[in-house]
Phi, psi and omega in degrees: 000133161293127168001294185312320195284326200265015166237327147283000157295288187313336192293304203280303159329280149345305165319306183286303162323305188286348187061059140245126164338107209278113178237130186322324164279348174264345147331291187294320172290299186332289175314317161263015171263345180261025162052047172236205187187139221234158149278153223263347183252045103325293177313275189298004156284318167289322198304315186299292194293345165290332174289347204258321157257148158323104147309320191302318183273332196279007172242355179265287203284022177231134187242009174204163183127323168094195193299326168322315187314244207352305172303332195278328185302324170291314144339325212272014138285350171272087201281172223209150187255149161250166230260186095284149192243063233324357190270321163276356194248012189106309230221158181201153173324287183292027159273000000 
């Protein structure tokens, strides 16, 4: 995970733990009192995906990842289109 992605996870945790409200800007402030420096569309990205999910259930139902997990949890709606496959067509190299 990137610097940017592991210092708005931890921002957006903190937030959350303290019962505040997760905002791109209180990200952003979090993040420039730990003296790091993130690309500018990271905070609202997280913020955004903090409105859409539960944090509570995404730290109760993940079970790996170390603290980050909830957030990469947050990530795994964003799919990568997938290929077809022979695999997907009935049939394979090896029948």
């Amino acid at each position: 995970m990137a610097t940017g992605e592991l210092a708005c996870t931890y921002a957006a945790l903190i937030l959350h733990d303290e019962g505040i409200h997760v905002t791109a800007e209180k990200i952003s402030a979090l993040v420039k009192a730990a003296n790091l420096s993130v690309e500018s569309y990271w905070p609202s990205l997280f913020a955004k995906l903090c409105e859409k999910k539960n944090i509570d259930d995404l730290i109760m139902n993940v079970g790996s990842g170390g603290v980050a997990g909830p957030m990469i949890y947050l990530f795994s709606f964003i799919e990568e289109p997938k290929e077809e496959s022979d695999d997907d067509m009935g049939f394979s190299l090896f029948d």
